[in-house]
Coordinates of C-alpha atoms in Angstrom, one line a residue:
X18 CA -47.6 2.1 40.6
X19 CA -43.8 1.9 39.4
X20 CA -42.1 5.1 39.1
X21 CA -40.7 6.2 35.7
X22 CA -37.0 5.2 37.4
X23 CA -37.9 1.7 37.3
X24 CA -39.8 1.7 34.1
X25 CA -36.8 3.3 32.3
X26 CA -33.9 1.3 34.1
X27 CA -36.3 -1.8 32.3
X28 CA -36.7 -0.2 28.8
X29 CA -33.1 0.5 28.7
X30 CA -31.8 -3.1 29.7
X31 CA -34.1 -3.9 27.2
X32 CA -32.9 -2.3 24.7
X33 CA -28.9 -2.7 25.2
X34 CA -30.0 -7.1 25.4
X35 CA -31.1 -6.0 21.2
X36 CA -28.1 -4.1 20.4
X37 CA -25.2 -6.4 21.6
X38 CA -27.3 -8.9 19.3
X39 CA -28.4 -8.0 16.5
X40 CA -25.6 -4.6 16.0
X41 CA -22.3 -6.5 16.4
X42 CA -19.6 -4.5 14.0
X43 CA -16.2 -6.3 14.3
X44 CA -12.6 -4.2 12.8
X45 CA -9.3 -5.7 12.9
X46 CA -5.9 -3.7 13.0
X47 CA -2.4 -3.5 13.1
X48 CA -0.9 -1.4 15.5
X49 CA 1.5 1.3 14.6
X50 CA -1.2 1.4 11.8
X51 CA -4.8 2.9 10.3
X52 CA -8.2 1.2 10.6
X53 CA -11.2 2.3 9.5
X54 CA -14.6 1.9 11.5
X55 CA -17.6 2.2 9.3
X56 CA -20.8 2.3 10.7
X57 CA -24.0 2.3 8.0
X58 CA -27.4 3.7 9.5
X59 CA -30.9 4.1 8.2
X60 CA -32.6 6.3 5.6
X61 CA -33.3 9.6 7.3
X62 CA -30.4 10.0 9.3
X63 CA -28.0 11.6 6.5
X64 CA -27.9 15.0 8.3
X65 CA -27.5 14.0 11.7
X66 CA -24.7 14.5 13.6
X67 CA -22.5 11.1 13.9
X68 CA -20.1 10.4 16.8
X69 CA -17.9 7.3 17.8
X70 CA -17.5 7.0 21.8
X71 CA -15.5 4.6 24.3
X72 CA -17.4 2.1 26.0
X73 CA -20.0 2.9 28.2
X74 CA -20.5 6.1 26.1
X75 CA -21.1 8.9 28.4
X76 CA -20.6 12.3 27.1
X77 CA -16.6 12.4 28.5
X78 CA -16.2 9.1 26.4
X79 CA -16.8 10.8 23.0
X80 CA -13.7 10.4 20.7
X81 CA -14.7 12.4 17.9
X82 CA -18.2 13.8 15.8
X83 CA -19.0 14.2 12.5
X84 CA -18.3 17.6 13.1
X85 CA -14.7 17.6 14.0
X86 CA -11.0 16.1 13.0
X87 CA -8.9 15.1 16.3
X88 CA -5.4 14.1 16.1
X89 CA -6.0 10.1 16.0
X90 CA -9.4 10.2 14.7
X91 CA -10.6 11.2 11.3
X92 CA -13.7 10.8 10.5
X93 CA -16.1 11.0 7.1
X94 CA -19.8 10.4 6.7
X95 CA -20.9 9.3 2.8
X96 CA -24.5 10.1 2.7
X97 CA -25.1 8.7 -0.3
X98 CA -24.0 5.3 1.0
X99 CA -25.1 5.8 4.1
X100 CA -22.2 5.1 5.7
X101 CA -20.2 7.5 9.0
X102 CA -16.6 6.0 8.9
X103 CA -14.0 6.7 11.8
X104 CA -10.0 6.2 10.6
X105 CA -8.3 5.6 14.0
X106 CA -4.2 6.2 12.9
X107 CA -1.3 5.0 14.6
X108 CA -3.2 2.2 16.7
X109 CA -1.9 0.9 19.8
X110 CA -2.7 -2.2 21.6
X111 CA -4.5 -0.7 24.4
X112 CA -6.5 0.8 21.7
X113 CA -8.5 -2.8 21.3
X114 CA -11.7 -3.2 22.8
X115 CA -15.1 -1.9 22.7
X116 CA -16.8 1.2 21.1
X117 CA -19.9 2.4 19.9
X118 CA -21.1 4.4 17.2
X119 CA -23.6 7.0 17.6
X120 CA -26.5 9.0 16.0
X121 CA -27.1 12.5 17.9
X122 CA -31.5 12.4 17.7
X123 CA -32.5 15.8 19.2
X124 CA -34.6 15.5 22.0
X125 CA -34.9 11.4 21.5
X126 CA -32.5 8.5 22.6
X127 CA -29.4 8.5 20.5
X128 CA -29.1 5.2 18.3
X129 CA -25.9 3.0 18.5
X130 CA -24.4 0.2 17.3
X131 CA -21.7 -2.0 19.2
X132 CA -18.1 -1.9 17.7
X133 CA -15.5 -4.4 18.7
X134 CA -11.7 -3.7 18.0
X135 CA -8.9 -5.8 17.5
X136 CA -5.2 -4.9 17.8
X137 CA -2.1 -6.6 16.8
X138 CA 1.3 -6.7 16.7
X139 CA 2.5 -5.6 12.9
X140 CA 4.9 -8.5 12.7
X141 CA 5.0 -12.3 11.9
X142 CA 5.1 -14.9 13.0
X143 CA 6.6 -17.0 16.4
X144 CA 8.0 -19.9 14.0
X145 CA 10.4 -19.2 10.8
X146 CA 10.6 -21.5 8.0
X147 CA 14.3 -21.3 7.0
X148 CA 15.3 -21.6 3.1
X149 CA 18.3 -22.2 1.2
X150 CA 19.4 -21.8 -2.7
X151 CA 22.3 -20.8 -4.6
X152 CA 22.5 -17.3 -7.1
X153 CA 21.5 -17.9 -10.1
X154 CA 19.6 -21.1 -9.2
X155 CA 15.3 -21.3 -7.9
X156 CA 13.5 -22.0 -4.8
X157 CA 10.2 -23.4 -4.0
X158 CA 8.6 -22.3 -0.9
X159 CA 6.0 -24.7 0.9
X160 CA 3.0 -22.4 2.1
X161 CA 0.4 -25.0 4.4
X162 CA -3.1 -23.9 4.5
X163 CA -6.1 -25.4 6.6
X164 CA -9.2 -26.9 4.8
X165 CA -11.4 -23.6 5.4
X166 CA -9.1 -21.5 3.4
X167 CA -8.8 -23.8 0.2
X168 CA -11.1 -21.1 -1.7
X169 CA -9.7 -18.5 -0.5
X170 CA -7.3 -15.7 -2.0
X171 CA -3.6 -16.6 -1.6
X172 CA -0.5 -14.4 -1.7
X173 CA 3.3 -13.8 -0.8
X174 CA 5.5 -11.1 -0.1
X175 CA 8.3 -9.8 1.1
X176 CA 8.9 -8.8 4.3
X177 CA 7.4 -9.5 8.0
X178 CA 4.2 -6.6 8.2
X179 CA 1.1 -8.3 8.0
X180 CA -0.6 -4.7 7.3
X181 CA 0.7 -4.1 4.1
X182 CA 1.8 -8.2 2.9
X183 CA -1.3 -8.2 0.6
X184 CA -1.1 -4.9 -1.2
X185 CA 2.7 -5.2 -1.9
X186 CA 2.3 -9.1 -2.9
X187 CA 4.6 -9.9 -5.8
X188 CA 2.4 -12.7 -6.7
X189 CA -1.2 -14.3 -5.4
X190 CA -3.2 -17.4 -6.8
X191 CA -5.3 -14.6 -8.9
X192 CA -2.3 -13.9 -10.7
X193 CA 0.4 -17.1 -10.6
X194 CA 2.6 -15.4 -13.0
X195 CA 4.8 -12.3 -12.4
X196 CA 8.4 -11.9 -14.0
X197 CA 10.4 -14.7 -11.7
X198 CA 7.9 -15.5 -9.3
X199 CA 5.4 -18.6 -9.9
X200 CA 2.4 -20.0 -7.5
X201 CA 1.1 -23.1 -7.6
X202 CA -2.3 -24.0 -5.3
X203 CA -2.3 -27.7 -4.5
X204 CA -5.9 -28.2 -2.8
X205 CA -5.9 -31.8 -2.4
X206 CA -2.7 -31.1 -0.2
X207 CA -3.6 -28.1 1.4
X208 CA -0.6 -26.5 0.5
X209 CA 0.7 -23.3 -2.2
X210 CA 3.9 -23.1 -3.6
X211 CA 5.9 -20.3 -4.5
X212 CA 9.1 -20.8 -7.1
X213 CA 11.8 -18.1 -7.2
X214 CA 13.8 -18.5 -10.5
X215 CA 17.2 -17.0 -11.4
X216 CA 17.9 -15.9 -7.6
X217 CA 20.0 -13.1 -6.5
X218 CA 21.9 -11.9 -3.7
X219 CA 19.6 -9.3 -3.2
X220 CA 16.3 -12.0 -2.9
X221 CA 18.0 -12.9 0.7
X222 CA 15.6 -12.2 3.3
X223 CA 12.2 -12.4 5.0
X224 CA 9.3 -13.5 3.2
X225 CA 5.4 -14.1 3.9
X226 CA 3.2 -16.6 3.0
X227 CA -0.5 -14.9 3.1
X228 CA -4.4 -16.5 2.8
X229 CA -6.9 -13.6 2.8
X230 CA -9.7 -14.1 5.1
X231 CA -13.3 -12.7 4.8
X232 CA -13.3 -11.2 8.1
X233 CA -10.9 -11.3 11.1
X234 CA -7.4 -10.9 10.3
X235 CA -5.9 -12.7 7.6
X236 CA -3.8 -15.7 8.2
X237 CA 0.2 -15.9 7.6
X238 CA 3.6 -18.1 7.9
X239 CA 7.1 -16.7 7.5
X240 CA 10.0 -18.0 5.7
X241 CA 13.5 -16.5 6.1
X242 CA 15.3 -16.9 2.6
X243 CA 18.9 -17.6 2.4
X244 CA 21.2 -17.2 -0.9
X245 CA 23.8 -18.3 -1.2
X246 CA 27.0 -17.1 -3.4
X247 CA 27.7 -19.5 -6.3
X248 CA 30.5 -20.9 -6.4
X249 CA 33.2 -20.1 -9.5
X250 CA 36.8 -20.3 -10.9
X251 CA 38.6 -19.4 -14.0
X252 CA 40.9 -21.9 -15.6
X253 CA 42.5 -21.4 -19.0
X254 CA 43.7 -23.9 -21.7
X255 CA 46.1 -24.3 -24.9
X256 CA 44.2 -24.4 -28.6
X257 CA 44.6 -28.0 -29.6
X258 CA 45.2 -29.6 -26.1
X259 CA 42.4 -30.8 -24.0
X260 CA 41.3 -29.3 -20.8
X261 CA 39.3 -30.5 -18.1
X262 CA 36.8 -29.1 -15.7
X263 CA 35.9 -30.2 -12.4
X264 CA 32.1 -30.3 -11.2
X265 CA 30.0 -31.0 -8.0
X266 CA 27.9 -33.7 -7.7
X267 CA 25.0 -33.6 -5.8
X268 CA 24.3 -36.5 -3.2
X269 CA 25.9 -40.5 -3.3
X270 CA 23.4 -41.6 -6.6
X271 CA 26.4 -42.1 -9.4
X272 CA 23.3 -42.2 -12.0
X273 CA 21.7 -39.0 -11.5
X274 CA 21.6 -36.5 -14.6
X275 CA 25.3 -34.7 -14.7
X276 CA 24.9 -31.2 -16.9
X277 CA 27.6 -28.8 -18.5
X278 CA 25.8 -25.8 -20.3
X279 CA 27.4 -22.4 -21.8
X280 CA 25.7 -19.6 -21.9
X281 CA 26.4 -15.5 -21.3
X282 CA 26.5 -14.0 -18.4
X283 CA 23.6 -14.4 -15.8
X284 CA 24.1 -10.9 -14.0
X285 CA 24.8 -7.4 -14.9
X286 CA 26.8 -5.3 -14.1
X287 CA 29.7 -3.6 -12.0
X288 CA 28.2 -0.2 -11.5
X289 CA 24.6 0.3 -10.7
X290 CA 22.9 3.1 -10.9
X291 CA 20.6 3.7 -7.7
X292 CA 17.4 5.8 -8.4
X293 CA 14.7 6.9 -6.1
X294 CA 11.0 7.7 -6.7
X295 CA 7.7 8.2 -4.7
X296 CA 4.7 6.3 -4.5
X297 CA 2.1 7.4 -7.4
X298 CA 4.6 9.6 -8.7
X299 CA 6.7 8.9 -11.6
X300 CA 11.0 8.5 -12.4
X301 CA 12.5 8.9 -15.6
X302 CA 15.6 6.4 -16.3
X303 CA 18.8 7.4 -18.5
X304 CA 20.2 5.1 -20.3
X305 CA 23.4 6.0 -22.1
X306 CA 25.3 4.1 -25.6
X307 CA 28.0 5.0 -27.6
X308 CA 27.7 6.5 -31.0
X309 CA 27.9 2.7 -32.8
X310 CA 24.7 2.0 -31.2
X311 CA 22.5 5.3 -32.7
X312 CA 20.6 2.9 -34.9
X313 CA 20.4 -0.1 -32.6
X314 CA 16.8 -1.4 -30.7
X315 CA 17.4 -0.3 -27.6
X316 CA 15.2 -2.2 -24.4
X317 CA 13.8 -2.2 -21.1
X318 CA 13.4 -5.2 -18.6
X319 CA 13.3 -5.9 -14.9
X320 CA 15.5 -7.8 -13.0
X321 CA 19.2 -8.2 -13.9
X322 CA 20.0 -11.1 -16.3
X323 CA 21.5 -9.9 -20.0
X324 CA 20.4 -13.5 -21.0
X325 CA 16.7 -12.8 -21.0
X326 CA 16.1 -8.8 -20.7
X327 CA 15.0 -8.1 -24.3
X328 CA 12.5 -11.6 -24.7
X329 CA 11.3 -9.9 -21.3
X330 CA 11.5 -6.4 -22.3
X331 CA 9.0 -4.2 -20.9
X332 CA 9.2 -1.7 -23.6
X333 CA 11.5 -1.1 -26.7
X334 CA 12.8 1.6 -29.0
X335 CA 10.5 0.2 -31.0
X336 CA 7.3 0.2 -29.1
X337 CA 7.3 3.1 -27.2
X338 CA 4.1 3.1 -25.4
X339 CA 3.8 0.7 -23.4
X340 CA 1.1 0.9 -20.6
X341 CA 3.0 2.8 -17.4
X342 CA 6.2 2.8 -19.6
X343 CA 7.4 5.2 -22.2
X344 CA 10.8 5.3 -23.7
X345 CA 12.5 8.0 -25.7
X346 CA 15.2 7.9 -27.6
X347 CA 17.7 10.9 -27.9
X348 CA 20.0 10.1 -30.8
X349 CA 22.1 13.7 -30.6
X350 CA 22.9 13.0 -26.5
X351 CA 23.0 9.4 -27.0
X352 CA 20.9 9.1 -24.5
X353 CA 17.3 6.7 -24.2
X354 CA 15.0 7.4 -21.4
X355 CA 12.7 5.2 -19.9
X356 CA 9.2 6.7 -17.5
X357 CA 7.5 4.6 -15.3
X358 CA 4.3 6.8 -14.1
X359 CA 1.7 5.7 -11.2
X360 CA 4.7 4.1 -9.1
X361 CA 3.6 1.3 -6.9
X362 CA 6.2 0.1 -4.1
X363 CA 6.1 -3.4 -6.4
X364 CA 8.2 -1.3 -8.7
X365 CA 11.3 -1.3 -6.5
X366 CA 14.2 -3.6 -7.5
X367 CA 16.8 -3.8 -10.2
X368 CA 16.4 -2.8 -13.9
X369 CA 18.5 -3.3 -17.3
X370 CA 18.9 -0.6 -19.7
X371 CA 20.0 -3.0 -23.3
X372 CA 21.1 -2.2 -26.5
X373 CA 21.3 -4.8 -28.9
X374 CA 23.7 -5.7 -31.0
X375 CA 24.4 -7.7 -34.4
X376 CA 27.0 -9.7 -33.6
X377 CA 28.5 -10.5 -29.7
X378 CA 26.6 -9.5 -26.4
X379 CA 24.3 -6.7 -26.2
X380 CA 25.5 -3.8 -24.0
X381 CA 23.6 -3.1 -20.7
X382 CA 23.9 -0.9 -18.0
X383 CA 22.1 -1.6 -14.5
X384 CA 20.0 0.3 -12.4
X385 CA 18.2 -0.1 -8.8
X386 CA 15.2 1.6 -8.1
X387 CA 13.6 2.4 -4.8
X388 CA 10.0 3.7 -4.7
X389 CA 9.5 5.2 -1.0
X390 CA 5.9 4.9 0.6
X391 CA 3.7 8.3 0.1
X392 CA 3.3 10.2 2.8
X393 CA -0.4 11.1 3.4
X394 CA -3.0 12.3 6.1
X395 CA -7.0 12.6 6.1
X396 CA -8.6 15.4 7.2
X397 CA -12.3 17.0 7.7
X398 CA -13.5 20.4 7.0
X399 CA -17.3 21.9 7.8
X400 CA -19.6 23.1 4.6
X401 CA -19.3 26.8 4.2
X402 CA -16.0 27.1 6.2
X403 CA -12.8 27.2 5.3
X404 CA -10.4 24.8 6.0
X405 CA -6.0 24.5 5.6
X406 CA -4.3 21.8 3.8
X407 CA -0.4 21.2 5.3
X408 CA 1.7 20.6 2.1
X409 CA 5.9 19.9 2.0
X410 CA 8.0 22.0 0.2
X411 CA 11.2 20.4 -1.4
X412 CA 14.6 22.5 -1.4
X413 CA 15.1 25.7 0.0
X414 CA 13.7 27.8 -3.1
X415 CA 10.5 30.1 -2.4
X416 CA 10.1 31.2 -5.9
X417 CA 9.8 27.5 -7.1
X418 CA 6.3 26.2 -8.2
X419 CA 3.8 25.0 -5.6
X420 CA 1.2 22.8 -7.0
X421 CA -2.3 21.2 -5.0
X422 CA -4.2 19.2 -7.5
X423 CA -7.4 16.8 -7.3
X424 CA -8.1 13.4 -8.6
X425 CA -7.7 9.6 -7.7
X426 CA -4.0 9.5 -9.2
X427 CA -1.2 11.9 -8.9
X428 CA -0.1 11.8 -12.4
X429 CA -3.6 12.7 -13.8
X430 CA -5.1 14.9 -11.2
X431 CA -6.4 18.3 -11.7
X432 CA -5.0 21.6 -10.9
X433 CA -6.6 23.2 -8.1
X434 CA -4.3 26.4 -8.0
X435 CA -5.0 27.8 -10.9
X436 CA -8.3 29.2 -8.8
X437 CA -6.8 31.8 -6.3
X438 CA -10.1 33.0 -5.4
X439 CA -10.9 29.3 -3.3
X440 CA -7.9 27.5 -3.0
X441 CA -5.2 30.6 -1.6
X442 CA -1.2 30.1 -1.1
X443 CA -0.1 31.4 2.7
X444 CA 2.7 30.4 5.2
X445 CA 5.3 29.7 2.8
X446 CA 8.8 28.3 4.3
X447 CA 11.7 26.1 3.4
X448 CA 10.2 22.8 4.7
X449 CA 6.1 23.6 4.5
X450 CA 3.4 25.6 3.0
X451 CA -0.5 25.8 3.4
X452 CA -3.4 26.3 1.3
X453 CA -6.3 27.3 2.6
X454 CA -9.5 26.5 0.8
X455 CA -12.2 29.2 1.6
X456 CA -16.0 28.2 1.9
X457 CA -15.7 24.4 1.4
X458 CA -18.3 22.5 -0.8
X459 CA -19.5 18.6 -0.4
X460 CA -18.3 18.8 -4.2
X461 CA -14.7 19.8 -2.4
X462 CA -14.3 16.3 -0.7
X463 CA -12.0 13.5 -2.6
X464 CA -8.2 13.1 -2.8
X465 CA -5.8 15.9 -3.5
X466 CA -2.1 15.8 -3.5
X467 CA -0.1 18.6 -3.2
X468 CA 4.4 19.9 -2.9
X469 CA 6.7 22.0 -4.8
X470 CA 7.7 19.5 -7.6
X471 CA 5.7 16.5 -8.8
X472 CA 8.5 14.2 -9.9
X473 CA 9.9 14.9 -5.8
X474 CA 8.6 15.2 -2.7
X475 CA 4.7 15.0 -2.2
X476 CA 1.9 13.9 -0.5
X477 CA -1.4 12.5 -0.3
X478 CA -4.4 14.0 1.5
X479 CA -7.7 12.9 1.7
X480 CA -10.4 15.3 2.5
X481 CA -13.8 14.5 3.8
X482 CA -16.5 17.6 4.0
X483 CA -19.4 16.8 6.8
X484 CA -22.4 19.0 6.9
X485 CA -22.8 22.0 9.6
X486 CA -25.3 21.2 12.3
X487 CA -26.8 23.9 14.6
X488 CA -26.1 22.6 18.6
X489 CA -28.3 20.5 19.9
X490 CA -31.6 22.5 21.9
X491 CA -32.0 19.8 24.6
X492 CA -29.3 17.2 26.3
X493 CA -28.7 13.9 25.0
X494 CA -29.6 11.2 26.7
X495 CA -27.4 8.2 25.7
X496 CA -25.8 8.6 29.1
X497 CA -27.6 5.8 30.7
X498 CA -26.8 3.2 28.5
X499 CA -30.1 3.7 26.0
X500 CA -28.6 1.7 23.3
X501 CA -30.4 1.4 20.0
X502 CA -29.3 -0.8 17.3
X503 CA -28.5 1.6 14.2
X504 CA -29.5 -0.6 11.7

């Protein structure tokens, strides 16, 4: 007769054969940043506990439980969805390899499906494509694709980090149109182009050519962008009297197309005003004139040519609603104001403030804007117990406002403070205060953001709410490798 050893060394081998299978989940990450490891699992298994463990998954290779935040793992189980997710921040490379997630079944085998993690260096790539223009002239950039990727989503931005090229893409092939940038998909060639017009100084650089894959990481070439200063002089002649100009010509053909054009000035202006905003926040912009302009249309556009800003004026004095943008006209100061709300880091670069005039150039004053990244941080609290939210507090100022408020964006979230019984102010300093939020709810879960001024310093915090689980009566016994597939 076997003994039960032998029969349950077979069922197990067994078993673990199915899982590596048929329960395969493969993530993909950057290192230095956050992945997410989402596990589904069956009906029936909303209120057990959850867990994601090293490879070979003993009880000292547990990471983290539904139960419990840890410093690098985060973790939040949506039981309508039936998905336990795992957010592993600040990955490293030695953090690739395998994992498992993990159902707790009292008093039965735990069930488990395989997870495979990939890590990679947040930069790109081994070969540079270099790039030349002139200011105030275009580029096209050449972007190669392979035949599997011809349906696929392209994009391009600016930069060298894979992680973030996609969501900060100035332009993709779902929208080939955006302010000076243009893409163009040849299929036949296997090969997307992207055109820079009325170049800048500033558009020097590294850039990103992108193709979104389903899974796996998504695939990326790099071009270094070069502009280069154009080339002037002033000369000066007598009313009456000729005067004559002198003029490149491009290569040795003595029948190519020679051009002499007038026109204002392509750039604006000596003084710039720098501005600085956070991410899902909002800025307001001043924009002075002088008392002959009280009556003018005053405008709004990106970018920095006088030539074009009010045909590609965002808003005007006379449309004052327009989408994210609102502008505001204070005859008495003299002073229009523009708002830009929900700021994405797309938003950073240079602005014109116009006033237009009847006769003569319009008046302008510049403005660069920098929209720094939002801080944030996830954490998990326990139904029925309290749990503290870390917020910053701008300025040295005690008696200024504190604010936590709850919604999907910053600028239309509600305000959680105005409950004191739940959501309680403590530890107040000059750099940090808490709020703790007494007896959580599943209703409590969702995205807050919280600081001492809205238009300054905040951040973002996402708060998952997993349900309290008495201990386990008898030992697990995942220990020896009793891998079941979870779905």
């Amino acid at each position: 007769m076997w003994s039960f050893q032998v029969m349950l060394f077979i069922l197990s081998a067994a078993v673990c054969c199915v899982s590596r299978a048929a329960g395969l989940i493969h993530v993909f990450g950057y290192k230095g940043r956050n992945v997410n490891v989402s596990c589904p699992y069956n009906e029936g298994y909303e209120s057990y506990e959850k867990y994601l463990c090293n490879d070979p998954c003993r009880n000292k290779d547990v990471l983290t439980r539904s139960q419990k935040h840890q410093n690098k793992y985060s973790t939040y189980d949506d039981k309508t969805s039936r998905i336990f997710t795992v957010t592993i921040s600040d990955l490293r490379l030695d953090d690739a390899g395998k994992y498992w997630c993990g159902v707790t079944r009292k008093g039965l085998i735990d069930l488990y499906t395989e997870v495979k993690l990939e890590v990679k260096e947040d930069r790109c790539c081994d070969t540079v494509n270099q790039t030349q223009s002139t200011e105030e002239g275009s580029v096209t950039i050449s972007c190669p694709y392979d035949s599997q990727s011809v349906n696929k989503l392209k994009f391009f931005c600016r930069g060298n980090r894979p992680s973030t090229c996609l969501q900060q893409a100035v332009i993709t092939s779902s929208n080939t149109q955006d302010g000076r940038f243009r893409l163009s998909d040849d299929r036949k060639s296997g090969i997307f182009t992207v055109t820079i017009s009325s170049l800048t100084l500033k558009d020097s650089g590294s850039y990103l050519c992108g193709v979104q894959r389903n899974s796996g990481f998504d695939v990326f070439t790099a071009v270094e962008l070069e502009v280069k200063e154009l080339e002037s002089y002033n000369i000066r002649g007598i009313e009456g009297r000729p005067v004559t100009l002198q003029c490149p010509n491009s290569g040795q053909q003595h029948d190519n197309r020679k051009f002499l054009c007038k026109g204002d000035q392509h750039r604006c202006c000596d003084t710039v005003n720098n501005i600085q905003g956070n991410e899902d926040g909002s800025v307001t912009i001043s924009c002075p004139y002088d008392y002959h302009s009280i009556d003018k249309l005053k405008f709004f556009c990106r970018g920095n040519r006088p030539s074009t800003c009010l045909q590609q004026a965002v808003i005007t004095s006379s449309n004052t609603q327009d989408g994210r943008f609102r502008l505001s006209d204070d005859r008495k100061s003299r002073i229009f104001t523009v708002t830009i709300s929900s700021l994405t880091l797309k938003d950073s670069g240079s602005y014109l403030c116009g006033v237009q005039r009847n006769s003569g150039f319009d008046a302008f004053t510049a403005v660069q804007l920098e929209v720094k990244e939002l801080e944030s941080y996830n954490i998990s609290g326990i139904e029925g117990r309290p749990v503290t939210l870390q917020c910053p507090n701008s300025g040295q100022q005690h008696d200024n406002r504190k604010f936590l408020c709850k919604g999907d964006q910053h600028n239309s979230c509600t305000d959680m403070m105005e409950n004191q019984t739940k959501f309680k102010l403590l530890n107040v300093s000059s750099s940090c205060f808490s709020v703790i939020i007494t007896e959580l709810e599943a209703a409590d879960a969702g995205t807050y953001y919280c600081g001492s001024d809205s238009q300054l310093r905040f951040i973002k915090i996402q708060l998952a709410v997993a349900l309290w689980l008495q201990p386990a009566l008898l030992n697990r016994l995942h220990h020896s490798h009793h891998h079941i597939n979870l779905t």
